[in-house]
Coordinates of C-alpha atoms in Angstrom, one line a residue:
M1 CA 159.0 -4.0 15.8
A2 CA 156.0 -5.1 13.9
R3 CA 156.5 -7.0 11.1
R4 CA 156.1 -4.8 8.0
P5 CA 153.6 -6.0 5.4
I6 CA 154.8 -6.4 1.6
S7 CA 151.9 -3.7 0.4
H8 CA 154.4 -0.8 0.1
L9 CA 156.4 -2.3 -2.8
S10 CA 155.4 -1.4 -6.4
V11 CA 152.8 -4.2 -7.6
A12 CA 153.3 -4.6 -11.2
K13 CA 150.7 -6.0 -13.8
P14 CA 151.2 -9.8 -14.4
E15 CA 153.8 -10.4 -17.3
S16 CA 152.5 -11.8 -20.4
G17 CA 151.6 -15.6 -19.8
S18 CA 151.9 -15.2 -16.4
D19 CA 148.8 -15.0 -13.6
A20 CA 151.2 -14.3 -10.7
P21 CA 151.6 -10.6 -9.6
A22 CA 155.4 -9.0 -9.2
L23 CA 156.6 -7.1 -6.8
A24 CA 159.3 -4.8 -7.8
C25 CA 162.5 -4.1 -5.9
D26 CA 166.1 -3.2 -6.3
V27 CA 167.7 -6.3 -4.7
A28 CA 165.7 -9.5 -3.7
I29 CA 167.8 -11.8 -1.2
I30 CA 166.5 -15.5 -0.9
G31 CA 167.8 -16.6 2.7
G32 CA 167.8 -15.2 6.2
G33 CA 170.9 -16.3 7.9
I34 CA 174.1 -14.6 8.7
A35 CA 175.1 -14.5 4.7
G36 CA 171.7 -12.8 3.7
L37 CA 171.3 -10.4 6.6
S38 CA 175.0 -9.2 6.2
V39 CA 173.9 -8.5 2.5
A40 CA 170.5 -6.5 3.4
L41 CA 172.3 -4.5 6.3
N42 CA 175.3 -3.5 4.3
L43 CA 173.4 -2.1 1.2
P44 CA 172.6 1.4 0.8
S45 CA 169.5 2.3 3.2
E46 CA 167.6 3.9 0.4
L47 CA 167.8 0.8 -1.7
R48 CA 164.3 -1.1 -1.8
V49 CA 165.2 -4.9 -0.5
V50 CA 163.1 -7.9 -0.8
L51 CA 164.2 -10.5 1.8
V52 CA 162.8 -14.2 1.3
T53 CA 163.0 -16.5 4.0
K54 CA 161.7 -20.2 3.8
H55 CA 160.4 -20.2 7.5
T56 CA 160.0 -17.7 10.4
L57 CA 163.0 -15.0 10.2
G58 CA 165.6 -16.2 12.2
E59 CA 165.3 -19.9 11.5
S60 CA 168.4 -20.9 9.6
N61 CA 171.8 -23.0 10.0
T62 CA 173.2 -19.6 11.4
R63 CA 170.9 -20.2 14.4
Y64 CA 172.0 -23.6 15.3
A65 CA 175.8 -22.8 15.3
Q66 CA 177.2 -23.4 18.3
G67 CA 181.0 -23.0 18.3
G68 CA 181.5 -19.5 17.3
L69 CA 183.0 -17.2 14.7
A70 CA 186.7 -17.3 14.2
A71 CA 188.8 -14.2 13.8
P72 CA 192.7 -13.5 14.1
I73 CA 192.3 -10.7 17.0
G74 CA 194.5 -12.2 19.8
L75 CA 197.8 -10.7 20.8
D76 CA 199.5 -13.9 19.6
D77 CA 197.4 -14.2 16.4
S78 CA 197.5 -12.9 13.2
P79 CA 195.9 -13.1 9.7
R80 CA 198.8 -14.8 8.4
L81 CA 198.2 -17.6 11.0
H82 CA 194.5 -17.9 10.4
L83 CA 195.3 -18.0 6.4
T84 CA 197.8 -21.1 7.1
D85 CA 195.3 -23.0 9.4
T86 CA 192.6 -22.4 6.7
V87 CA 194.9 -23.8 3.9
V88 CA 196.0 -26.7 6.0
A89 CA 192.6 -27.6 6.8
G90 CA 191.5 -27.3 3.5
A91 CA 193.5 -30.2 1.9
G92 CA 195.2 -28.7 -1.0
L93 CA 192.0 -27.2 -2.5
V94 CA 191.7 -23.9 -0.8
D95 CA 191.9 -20.7 -2.8
E96 CA 194.4 -18.6 -1.4
D97 CA 193.3 -15.3 -2.7
A98 CA 189.8 -15.9 -1.6
A99 CA 190.9 -17.3 1.9
R100 CA 193.3 -14.1 2.4
I101 CA 190.3 -11.8 1.9
L102 CA 188.4 -14.0 4.5
V103 CA 191.1 -13.4 7.1
D104 CA 192.3 -9.9 6.3
E105 CA 188.4 -8.6 6.6
A106 CA 187.9 -10.4 9.6
G107 CA 188.6 -8.1 12.0
E108 CA 186.8 -5.3 10.4
S109 CA 183.7 -7.4 9.8
V110 CA 183.4 -8.4 13.7
H111 CA 183.6 -4.7 14.6
W112 CA 180.8 -4.2 12.4
L113 CA 179.1 -7.3 13.8
I114 CA 179.4 -6.2 17.2
E115 CA 178.3 -2.5 16.3
A116 CA 175.2 -4.0 14.7
G117 CA 174.5 -5.4 18.6
T118 CA 176.0 -8.8 18.7
R119 CA 177.1 -9.4 22.2
F120 CA 179.9 -11.7 22.2
D121 CA 181.0 -13.4 25.7
R122 CA 184.0 -11.2 27.3
R123 CA 186.8 -13.0 29.6
A124 CA 187.4 -11.9 33.2
Q125 CA 189.2 -8.5 33.2
E126 CA 192.3 -10.3 34.9
H127 CA 192.6 -12.6 32.0
T128 CA 192.1 -10.1 29.0
E129 CA 195.9 -9.2 28.4
S130 CA 196.7 -12.8 27.6
H131 CA 194.2 -13.3 24.8
M132 CA 193.6 -10.0 23.1
S133 CA 195.5 -7.3 21.5
H134 CA 195.3 -3.6 22.8
T135 CA 195.8 -2.4 19.6
L136 CA 193.4 -4.1 16.8
P137 CA 194.9 -4.2 13.3
W138 CA 191.5 -3.4 11.5
K139 CA 191.3 -0.4 13.1
Q140 CA 193.2 3.1 12.3
A141 CA 193.3 6.7 13.4
A142 CA 191.9 8.8 10.5
E143 CA 194.9 10.7 10.3
G144 CA 198.6 9.6 10.4
G145 CA 197.7 5.7 10.3
D146 CA 198.4 4.9 13.6
R147 CA 196.5 2.1 15.0
R148 CA 194.5 2.6 17.8
T149 CA 192.7 0.8 20.7
D150 CA 189.0 -0.3 20.0
D151 CA 187.0 -0.7 23.4
L152 CA 184.2 -2.4 21.4
A153 CA 186.5 -5.5 20.2
T154 CA 188.8 -5.7 23.2
G155 CA 188.3 -8.4 26.5
Y156 CA 186.5 -10.9 24.5
D157 CA 187.0 -14.4 25.4
L158 CA 188.6 -16.3 22.7
A159 CA 188.1 -20.2 22.3
R160 CA 190.5 -22.8 20.3
E161 CA 188.7 -25.2 18.1
A162 CA 190.0 -28.4 16.4
A163 CA 193.0 -27.5 13.4
H164 CA 193.3 -23.8 15.0
S165 CA 197.1 -23.2 16.0
R166 CA 195.6 -20.2 18.2
R167 CA 192.6 -19.2 20.5
R168 CA 190.4 -17.1 18.0
V169 CA 186.9 -18.2 18.0
L170 CA 184.6 -15.6 19.3
H171 CA 181.2 -17.1 21.1
A172 CA 178.1 -16.0 22.8
Q173 CA 176.3 -17.4 25.8
G174 CA 178.8 -20.0 25.9
D175 CA 177.6 -22.0 23.0
A176 CA 174.6 -20.3 21.5
T177 CA 176.9 -17.9 19.0
G178 CA 174.9 -18.0 15.9
A179 CA 171.6 -17.6 17.9
E180 CA 173.0 -14.3 19.2
I181 CA 174.4 -13.3 16.2
E182 CA 170.8 -13.8 14.3
R183 CA 168.9 -12.1 16.9
A184 CA 171.1 -9.0 16.7
L185 CA 171.0 -8.8 12.9
V186 CA 167.4 -9.6 12.5
Q187 CA 166.7 -7.0 15.0
A188 CA 168.5 -4.2 13.0
L189 CA 167.1 -5.7 9.7
R190 CA 163.6 -4.6 11.2
E191 CA 164.6 -1.2 11.9
R192 CA 165.2 -0.7 8.1
P193 CA 162.2 0.8 6.6
A194 CA 163.3 0.1 3.0
V195 CA 163.6 -3.9 3.8
S196 CA 160.5 -6.1 3.2
I197 CA 160.8 -9.6 4.6
L198 CA 158.4 -12.3 3.1
E199 CA 158.2 -15.4 5.6
D200 CA 157.0 -18.8 5.1
T201 CA 158.0 -18.2 1.3
S202 CA 160.2 -20.4 -1.0
A203 CA 161.6 -19.7 -4.5
L204 CA 160.4 -22.0 -7.2
D205 CA 162.8 -20.6 -10.0
L206 CA 164.6 -17.7 -10.9
L207 CA 163.6 -15.2 -13.6
V208 CA 165.9 -15.1 -16.5
E209 CA 165.6 -12.3 -19.3
D210 CA 168.3 -11.9 -22.2
G211 CA 170.7 -13.9 -20.2
T212 CA 170.4 -12.0 -17.0
C213 CA 168.8 -12.8 -13.7
T214 CA 165.9 -10.6 -13.4
G215 CA 163.9 -11.9 -10.2
A216 CA 162.4 -15.1 -9.0
E217 CA 159.3 -16.8 -8.8
L218 CA 158.0 -17.6 -5.3
W219 CA 155.7 -20.0 -3.4
H220 CA 154.2 -17.6 -0.9
R221 CA 151.8 -19.2 1.3
E222 CA 150.6 -21.4 -1.0
R223 CA 150.0 -18.7 -3.7
R224 CA 152.3 -17.7 -6.6
L225 CA 154.2 -14.6 -6.4
R226 CA 156.7 -12.8 -8.4
V227 CA 159.6 -10.6 -7.5
T228 CA 161.6 -8.7 -9.8
A229 CA 165.0 -7.0 -8.8
R230 CA 166.5 -4.1 -10.8
L231 CA 169.7 -4.5 -9.6
A232 CA 170.5 -8.2 -8.4
V233 CA 169.2 -11.2 -6.9
V234 CA 171.0 -13.0 -3.8
L235 CA 170.9 -16.3 -3.1
A236 CA 171.9 -17.1 0.5
N237 CA 169.5 -20.0 1.1
G238 CA 171.9 -22.3 2.9
G239 CA 173.2 -26.2 2.3
A240 CA 172.2 -29.3 1.7
G241 CA 172.2 -31.3 4.8
Q242 CA 168.8 -32.8 4.7
L243 CA 169.8 -35.1 1.9
W244 CA 171.7 -37.1 4.1
K245 CA 169.6 -39.5 6.7
R246 CA 171.8 -38.3 9.7
T247 CA 172.6 -34.3 9.6
S248 CA 172.9 -31.6 12.2
N249 CA 171.2 -29.1 9.6
P250 CA 167.4 -27.9 10.1
K251 CA 164.6 -29.2 7.8
G252 CA 165.1 -26.4 5.2
A253 CA 168.6 -27.2 4.5
T254 CA 167.4 -29.0 1.0
A255 CA 169.9 -27.8 -1.5
D256 CA 167.4 -25.2 -2.9
G257 CA 170.1 -22.8 -3.9
L258 CA 171.8 -25.4 -6.3
A259 CA 169.1 -26.3 -7.9
L260 CA 167.8 -22.9 -8.4
A261 CA 171.0 -21.7 -9.7
F262 CA 171.9 -24.6 -12.2
R263 CA 168.0 -24.2 -13.5
A264 CA 168.6 -20.8 -14.3
G265 CA 172.0 -21.3 -15.9
A266 CA 174.8 -20.5 -13.3
A267 CA 177.9 -22.9 -12.8
L268 CA 178.4 -25.1 -9.8
A269 CA 181.7 -26.3 -8.1
D270 CA 182.9 -28.9 -5.8
L271 CA 179.9 -30.7 -4.9
E272 CA 181.5 -33.9 -3.8
F273 CA 182.5 -32.2 -1.0
M274 CA 180.1 -32.4 2.1
Q275 CA 181.8 -32.2 5.6
F276 CA 180.3 -34.8 8.1
H277 CA 180.6 -33.4 12.1
P278 CA 182.3 -35.7 13.8
T279 CA 180.4 -35.5 16.9
V280 CA 176.5 -35.3 16.9
L281 CA 174.8 -36.7 19.8
V282 CA 173.3 -40.0 19.5
P283 CA 170.1 -40.0 21.4
P284 CA 169.5 -43.4 23.7
E285 CA 166.2 -43.9 21.8
D286 CA 165.1 -43.8 18.1
S287 CA 165.1 -39.9 17.4
S288 CA 165.0 -37.6 14.4
E289 CA 166.9 -35.0 16.1
A290 CA 170.5 -35.0 15.7
F291 CA 172.0 -32.3 17.9
L292 CA 175.6 -31.3 17.2
V293 CA 178.1 -31.2 20.0
S294 CA 180.2 -28.3 19.2
E295 CA 183.8 -28.4 18.4
A296 CA 184.4 -26.2 21.2
V297 CA 184.0 -29.0 23.6
R298 CA 187.1 -30.9 22.4
G299 CA 188.7 -27.6 22.0
E300 CA 188.3 -27.2 25.6
G301 CA 189.7 -30.3 26.5
A302 CA 187.2 -33.1 25.8
Y303 CA 188.5 -36.8 25.1
L304 CA 187.2 -39.1 22.5
R305 CA 186.9 -42.7 23.7
N306 CA 185.5 -45.8 21.9
L307 CA 183.0 -48.5 23.0
V308 CA 185.9 -50.0 25.4
G309 CA 187.0 -46.8 26.9
D310 CA 190.2 -46.2 25.1
R311 CA 191.4 -42.8 23.7
F312 CA 191.7 -43.5 20.1
M313 CA 192.3 -40.0 18.3
F314 CA 196.3 -40.4 18.8
R315 CA 195.9 -43.5 16.4
Y316 CA 194.8 -41.3 13.6
H317 CA 196.9 -37.7 14.0
P318 CA 199.3 -36.0 16.0
D319 CA 196.9 -33.2 17.2
A320 CA 194.6 -36.2 18.4
E321 CA 191.0 -34.5 19.3
L322 CA 192.1 -31.5 17.5
A323 CA 192.9 -32.5 14.3
P324 CA 190.9 -31.6 11.0
R325 CA 187.0 -32.7 11.1
D326 CA 187.4 -34.8 8.1
V327 CA 190.1 -36.9 10.1
V328 CA 188.1 -37.2 13.0
A329 CA 184.9 -38.1 11.4
R330 CA 186.7 -40.7 9.6
A331 CA 188.2 -42.1 12.7
I332 CA 185.1 -42.3 14.9
Q333 CA 183.5 -44.1 11.8
S334 CA 186.5 -46.8 11.7
E335 CA 186.3 -47.5 15.6
L336 CA 182.6 -47.9 15.0
L337 CA 183.0 -50.4 12.3
A338 CA 185.8 -52.1 14.0
D339 CA 183.6 -52.5 17.6
G340 CA 180.5 -52.8 16.1
A341 CA 179.1 -49.9 18.0
V342 CA 176.9 -46.9 17.0
S343 CA 178.7 -44.4 18.8
A344 CA 181.8 -43.3 20.1
F345 CA 181.9 -40.9 23.6
L346 CA 182.7 -37.4 24.5
D347 CA 184.6 -37.5 27.9
L348 CA 184.7 -33.9 29.9
R349 CA 184.8 -35.7 33.2
H350 CA 188.1 -34.8 33.9
L351 CA 187.4 -31.0 33.3
P352 CA 186.4 -28.7 36.2
E353 CA 182.5 -29.0 36.3
S354 CA 181.9 -25.5 36.8
E355 CA 183.7 -24.4 33.7
V356 CA 181.7 -26.9 31.5
R357 CA 178.6 -25.9 33.0
H358 CA 179.4 -22.1 32.4
R359 CA 180.8 -22.9 28.8
F360 CA 178.1 -25.6 27.4
P361 CA 174.7 -24.3 28.8
T362 CA 172.9 -25.2 25.6
I363 CA 174.6 -28.7 25.2
G364 CA 174.1 -29.6 28.4
A365 CA 170.8 -28.7 28.6
V366 CA 169.9 -30.9 25.6
C367 CA 172.0 -34.0 27.3
R368 CA 170.0 -33.5 30.4
R369 CA 166.9 -33.8 28.1
Y370 CA 168.2 -37.3 27.2
G371 CA 169.3 -38.2 30.6
F372 CA 173.4 -37.4 30.2
D373 CA 175.2 -35.1 32.2
L374 CA 177.8 -33.4 30.4
A375 CA 180.3 -33.0 33.2
H376 CA 179.9 -36.7 34.8
D377 CA 179.0 -38.9 31.9
L378 CA 180.2 -40.2 28.6
I379 CA 178.3 -38.5 25.6
P380 CA 177.4 -40.7 22.7
V381 CA 178.3 -39.1 19.6
A382 CA 178.5 -40.0 15.9
P383 CA 179.5 -38.1 12.5
A384 CA 176.4 -36.5 10.6
A385 CA 176.2 -34.4 7.6
H386 CA 177.0 -31.0 8.4
Y387 CA 178.5 -28.3 6.1
F388 CA 178.6 -27.9 2.3
M389 CA 182.0 -27.0 1.1
G390 CA 180.8 -26.9 -2.6
G391 CA 178.2 -24.7 -4.1
V392 CA 177.0 -22.1 -6.6
A393 CA 180.3 -20.9 -8.1
V394 CA 181.4 -17.4 -7.1
D395 CA 184.2 -14.9 -7.2
T396 CA 185.2 -13.0 -4.6
T397 CA 182.5 -10.3 -4.6
A398 CA 179.9 -13.2 -4.8
R399 CA 179.1 -13.0 -8.4
T400 CA 177.9 -16.1 -10.1
T401 CA 178.5 -16.9 -13.6
L402 CA 174.8 -15.4 -14.5
P403 CA 174.5 -11.7 -14.7
H404 CA 172.8 -10.1 -11.6
L405 CA 172.8 -13.1 -9.7
Y406 CA 174.9 -13.3 -6.5
A407 CA 175.5 -16.4 -4.0
V408 CA 176.9 -16.0 -0.6
G409 CA 177.2 -18.3 2.6
E410 CA 177.1 -22.0 2.5
V411 CA 175.0 -22.2 -0.9
A412 CA 178.0 -20.3 -2.5
C413 CA 181.6 -22.0 -3.3
T414 CA 184.0 -18.9 -3.0
G415 CA 187.0 -21.7 -2.5
V416 CA 187.9 -20.6 1.0
H417 CA 186.9 -24.0 2.5
G418 CA 188.8 -26.0 0.1
A419 CA 187.8 -29.9 0.7
N420 CA 187.5 -29.2 4.3
R421 CA 186.1 -26.2 6.2
L422 CA 188.4 -24.9 9.2
A423 CA 186.3 -25.0 12.4
S424 CA 184.2 -21.5 13.1
N425 CA 185.0 -20.3 9.3
S426 CA 181.5 -20.8 8.2
L427 CA 179.6 -17.8 10.1
L428 CA 183.1 -15.7 9.2
E429 CA 182.7 -16.3 5.5
G430 CA 178.8 -15.4 5.3
L431 CA 179.7 -12.3 7.4
V432 CA 182.8 -11.2 5.4
F433 CA 181.4 -12.2 1.6
G434 CA 178.0 -10.9 2.2
R435 CA 179.3 -7.6 3.2
R436 CA 181.6 -7.8 0.1
A437 CA 178.3 -8.8 -2.2
A438 CA 176.5 -5.7 -0.7
R439 CA 179.5 -3.2 -1.7
A440 CA 179.6 -4.9 -5.2
I441 CA 175.8 -4.4 -6.0
A442 CA 175.8 -1.0 -4.5
A443 CA 178.8 0.1 -6.5
E444 CA 178.2 -1.1 -9.9
S445 CA 175.9 0.1 -12.5
V446 CA 173.6 -2.6 -14.1
R447 CA 175.4 -2.4 -17.5
T448 CA 178.7 -3.1 -15.6
L449 CA 176.9 -6.0 -13.9
A450 CA 175.6 -7.7 -16.8
Q451 CA 178.9 -7.2 -19.0
R452 CA 181.3 -8.7 -16.3
W453 CA 182.1 -12.2 -15.5
P454 CA 183.6 -13.8 -12.3
E455 CA 187.3 -14.9 -12.4
S456 CA 187.8 -17.4 -9.9
P457 CA 190.0 -20.8 -9.5
V458 CA 186.8 -22.5 -9.0
L459 CA 185.5 -21.7 -12.6
T460 CA 188.8 -23.5 -13.8
G461 CA 188.2 -27.1 -13.1
A462 CA 187.5 -30.4 -14.4
A463 CA 183.9 -30.3 -16.0
V464 CA 181.7 -32.8 -15.0
D465 CA 178.6 -33.8 -17.4
L466 CA 175.1 -33.8 -15.8
T467 CA 173.3 -34.9 -18.8
G468 CA 172.3 -38.0 -17.5
L469 CA 170.3 -36.2 -14.5
V470 CA 166.7 -37.0 -14.4
E471 CA 164.5 -34.5 -13.3
P472 CA 161.0 -35.1 -11.7
Q473 CA 157.8 -33.8 -12.7
V474 CA 156.9 -31.2 -9.8
R475 CA 153.5 -30.3 -8.8
L476 CA 152.5 -27.4 -6.4
D477 CA 149.1 -29.1 -5.0
I478 CA 150.7 -32.1 -3.2
S479 CA 152.3 -33.0 0.2
V480 CA 155.8 -33.6 0.8
A481 CA 157.1 -36.8 -1.0
A482 CA 158.0 -38.5 2.1
Q483 CA 159.0 -42.0 1.0
V484 CA 160.8 -40.5 -1.9
R485 CA 163.0 -38.3 0.6
D486 CA 163.4 -41.3 3.0
N487 CA 164.5 -43.1 0.2
L488 CA 166.8 -40.7 -1.0
R489 CA 168.4 -39.9 2.4
R490 CA 169.2 -43.5 3.0
V491 CA 170.9 -44.1 -0.4
M492 CA 173.0 -40.7 0.3
W493 CA 174.0 -42.2 3.8
E494 CA 174.7 -45.7 2.8
R495 CA 176.7 -44.9 -0.3
V496 CA 177.7 -41.3 -0.7
A497 CA 178.8 -40.3 2.8
L498 CA 182.0 -40.8 4.6
A499 CA 183.5 -43.6 2.8
R500 CA 182.7 -44.0 -1.1
N501 CA 183.8 -46.2 -3.9
A502 CA 182.8 -46.4 -7.4
S503 CA 180.4 -49.2 -7.1
G504 CA 178.6 -47.6 -4.6
L505 CA 178.4 -44.3 -6.2
R506 CA 177.2 -45.7 -9.5
S507 CA 174.5 -47.7 -8.1
A508 CA 173.4 -44.7 -6.1
V509 CA 173.2 -42.6 -9.4
E510 CA 170.8 -45.3 -10.8
A511 CA 168.9 -45.6 -7.7
L512 CA 168.3 -41.7 -7.6
R513 CA 167.0 -41.7 -11.0
Q514 CA 164.7 -44.5 -10.3
L515 CA 163.3 -42.0 -7.3
A516 CA 163.2 -39.0 -10.0
V517 CA 161.0 -40.9 -12.1
Q518 CA 158.5 -42.6 -9.6
G519 CA 155.9 -39.9 -10.1
P520 CA 155.2 -36.2 -9.3
V521 CA 156.9 -34.7 -6.2
D522 CA 156.6 -31.5 -4.4
F523 CA 159.6 -28.8 -5.5
E524 CA 161.8 -29.0 -2.4
T525 CA 161.8 -32.7 -2.8
A526 CA 162.8 -32.2 -6.7
N527 CA 165.4 -29.9 -5.5
M528 CA 166.7 -32.7 -3.2
L529 CA 166.6 -35.2 -6.2
F530 CA 168.6 -32.9 -8.6
A531 CA 171.4 -31.7 -5.7
A532 CA 171.5 -35.5 -4.7
Q533 CA 172.2 -36.7 -8.4
A534 CA 174.7 -34.0 -9.0
I535 CA 176.5 -34.5 -5.8
T536 CA 177.2 -38.1 -6.5
T537 CA 178.2 -37.6 -10.2
C538 CA 180.9 -35.3 -9.1
A539 CA 181.8 -38.1 -6.1
L540 CA 182.2 -40.5 -8.8
A541 CA 184.4 -38.1 -11.1
R542 CA 187.0 -37.6 -8.5
N543 CA 189.3 -40.7 -8.3
E544 CA 191.2 -40.0 -5.3
S545 CA 190.6 -39.0 -1.7
R546 CA 191.0 -35.1 -0.6
G547 CA 189.6 -33.6 2.6
A548 CA 185.9 -34.6 2.9
H549 CA 185.6 -36.7 -0.1
Y550 CA 187.0 -40.1 0.9
R551 CA 187.3 -43.1 -1.7
A552 CA 188.1 -46.5 -0.5
D553 CA 189.0 -47.3 -3.8
F554 CA 191.4 -44.4 -4.2
P555 CA 192.4 -43.9 -0.6
A556 CA 195.5 -41.6 -1.3
S557 CA 195.4 -38.1 -2.5
D558 CA 196.7 -37.3 -6.0
P559 CA 199.2 -34.7 -6.2
L560 CA 198.0 -33.7 -9.8
L561 CA 194.5 -33.1 -8.8
A562 CA 195.7 -30.6 -5.9
G563 CA 194.0 -27.2 -6.6
R564 CA 191.9 -28.7 -9.1
H565 CA 188.2 -28.0 -8.7
T566 CA 185.2 -30.0 -9.9
L567 CA 183.1 -27.7 -12.0
V568 CA 179.7 -28.6 -13.4
P569 CA 179.4 -25.7 -16.1
A570 CA 176.3 -23.4 -16.7
R571 CA 173.6 -24.1 -18.7
P572 CA 172.2 -21.5 -21.4
A573 CA 170.6 -19.0 -19.2
G574 CA 166.7 -20.1 -18.7
A575 CA 167.1 -23.2 -20.7
A576 CA 166.3 -25.4 -17.9
Q577 CA 163.4 -23.5 -16.3
R578 CA 161.0 -25.8 -14.7
H579 CA 157.4 -25.5 -15.3
S580 CA 155.3 -26.8 -12.1
E581 CA 152.2 -28.1 -12.5
G582 CA 149.0 -27.8 -10.1
P583 CA 146.1 -25.7 -9.5
A584 CA 146.1 -22.1 -10.0
T585 CA 146.3 -20.3 -6.8
Y586 CA 147.6 -16.5 -6.9
V587 CA 148.2 -13.5 -4.8
H588 CA 145.6 -11.1 -5.1
A589 CA 147.3 -7.6 -5.7

C-alpha cells in the first residue's frame, strides 16, 4: 500500500510566537518499533493517529531482534515459572506486580500478534506435543469458562535461552524474529486509514501547556513541524546504545526519549542499568558494524571458549553458558583482560551442521561475510552495549508523571527487567505494555488523564540530583557533531561500561561536561550528552553492584538496596524546554 501523506490531518494556524504549522490529531506516537506499533494498532480505529519515526518505518531496534519473544505457552511452562525466571534474572530490582502483568498477558498478546499476521516458526508435527499445550490458558470459551484449543497458537517451535528454565521463546525465520514482527505490524498499520506516518522525522521537544503534554515539536526533512495531540503523546523511541563505542543498536538509538521526557518535566528511573550483550561479533578487520550473535545460539548448545580454547563459564556460574547476561558479559570481559585478548569464541562445532544452518540463517550469512563458517569455525565475540533497563518512569498502563505523556518499550522503565533483563523479554514488554497503553488512552477521559498520576515502585526510589548537568547549545543548521560523539562514546566505553568505579565515573562526568561546553551541537548529539551525564551520575550514586551495574569498588550487592530504584525526579513541567538556534525553515501549510 502506498504511504499516506499527512495532508488529510487538520492543519492549524501557527500558535502565537511560533512559525511552525501544527498538525492536529488525537494521539501522537514517537517511534515505530513493536511498542509504538502495538499502541497504534490497539487504539480505536476512528482515532486520528500520527506516528513519527526517525528513519524509514520498519527501521528500529525491533527489526534487529534475533532471538525471539518469550511467552509461557509450553506444556511444561506457566506464567509463574516465567515470572520466577524474570525475577531471578532481575537481581533484586524487579517490580513483581509489573512483571506478573507481563507474563500473565503474554499469551493473549502473542495470539494478537499472530492474528496481526506474524508468522512464527513451527515445529515438525511429530514434535509438537512435547513442547506446546493443547489447551492454551489465555483462550476460554465464551460460555462456561472452559479452556479451548486455539489452532493459531499450537505447534510453534519454542527455543530456550539463557536464564530461562523452560523452552518458551518464539522465533521467526530462525533468527529474524524482530524483522518478521516489524513486517507484519507495519503492513497492518498501513491498512489503518486514520493513521498518518511521518518518516525521516525527529522530535525536537515535547509541548507542555498548563502542566500537561499537548504535542511535540518535530524536525521533518529539514523543516520544523508541530503536532498537537488531543488525548496523548506516546514515547516509543527506543534506547541509548549509541552512547557506547561498541553497541548492537542501530544508529538511531541516541537516548532521545530520555532527553525529551526530562526537558518536558517527566521523571526518569534506573538510568545506571545498561545491559551489555555478551556475544557481539568481533570482525577480523576494523569495522563499525557490531552484529549481535543471538542468545539463542547458546540456548541451542554453543560453548564459550577463551583464547587458549578452554570452556570457562563453569568457573563463573553453575548454569555456564546459560547464566544471566550480566554474568556472562562480565565473565567474558574477565577472560579478555586475563588473556590480553580482544574476543572470546562461540563454538558450535559439536552441534549438527544441518540444525545450525536451519536455525541461524541470518547469523550464518553475516559470519560468512567476514570469512567465518558458523558450523565449523570458532566465532569471535565480545560484549557490547545492548539494552537499556532504565528509562522514563511509568506505571503499569505506561503513564509517565507528566499528564497525557506515555512511554512504552525500551524508552520506558516499567520495572519488569529490574537490574538485568531476561533474554527475549524486551519484545514481550513492548507488545504487552504497548497494548495496555492503547487501552488506557482509549478508556479514560482527558480530564481523568490530566488528574491521575502514576503509582509505581520505580517512583519511590532514591532521588538523584542532576543540577550539575551541562546542557549544550543546539543548532539545527549544523551537521552531526561527529568528534563530540566519538569522544562521548569513548568516555562511556572506558569508564561507564561493564566495570565501573568512583574515580572513573567522576572523571567521566567532568569529561562529558567539557564536551557539552565545546560549542553548538546538533539536537541528537545534545540528547546523547544529556543522557550520558545522567547515566553516569546515577551510576555514581549507586554504591553497590547489582545486575548489569557493576562497581569494582563496591563488588557486592547491598541487601539494603534490594528493590530500591534510582529516581531522577521530574522538573517543573516545561521548565527545561530547549530553544534551538538556526535559520528558520518551515513546512508550508
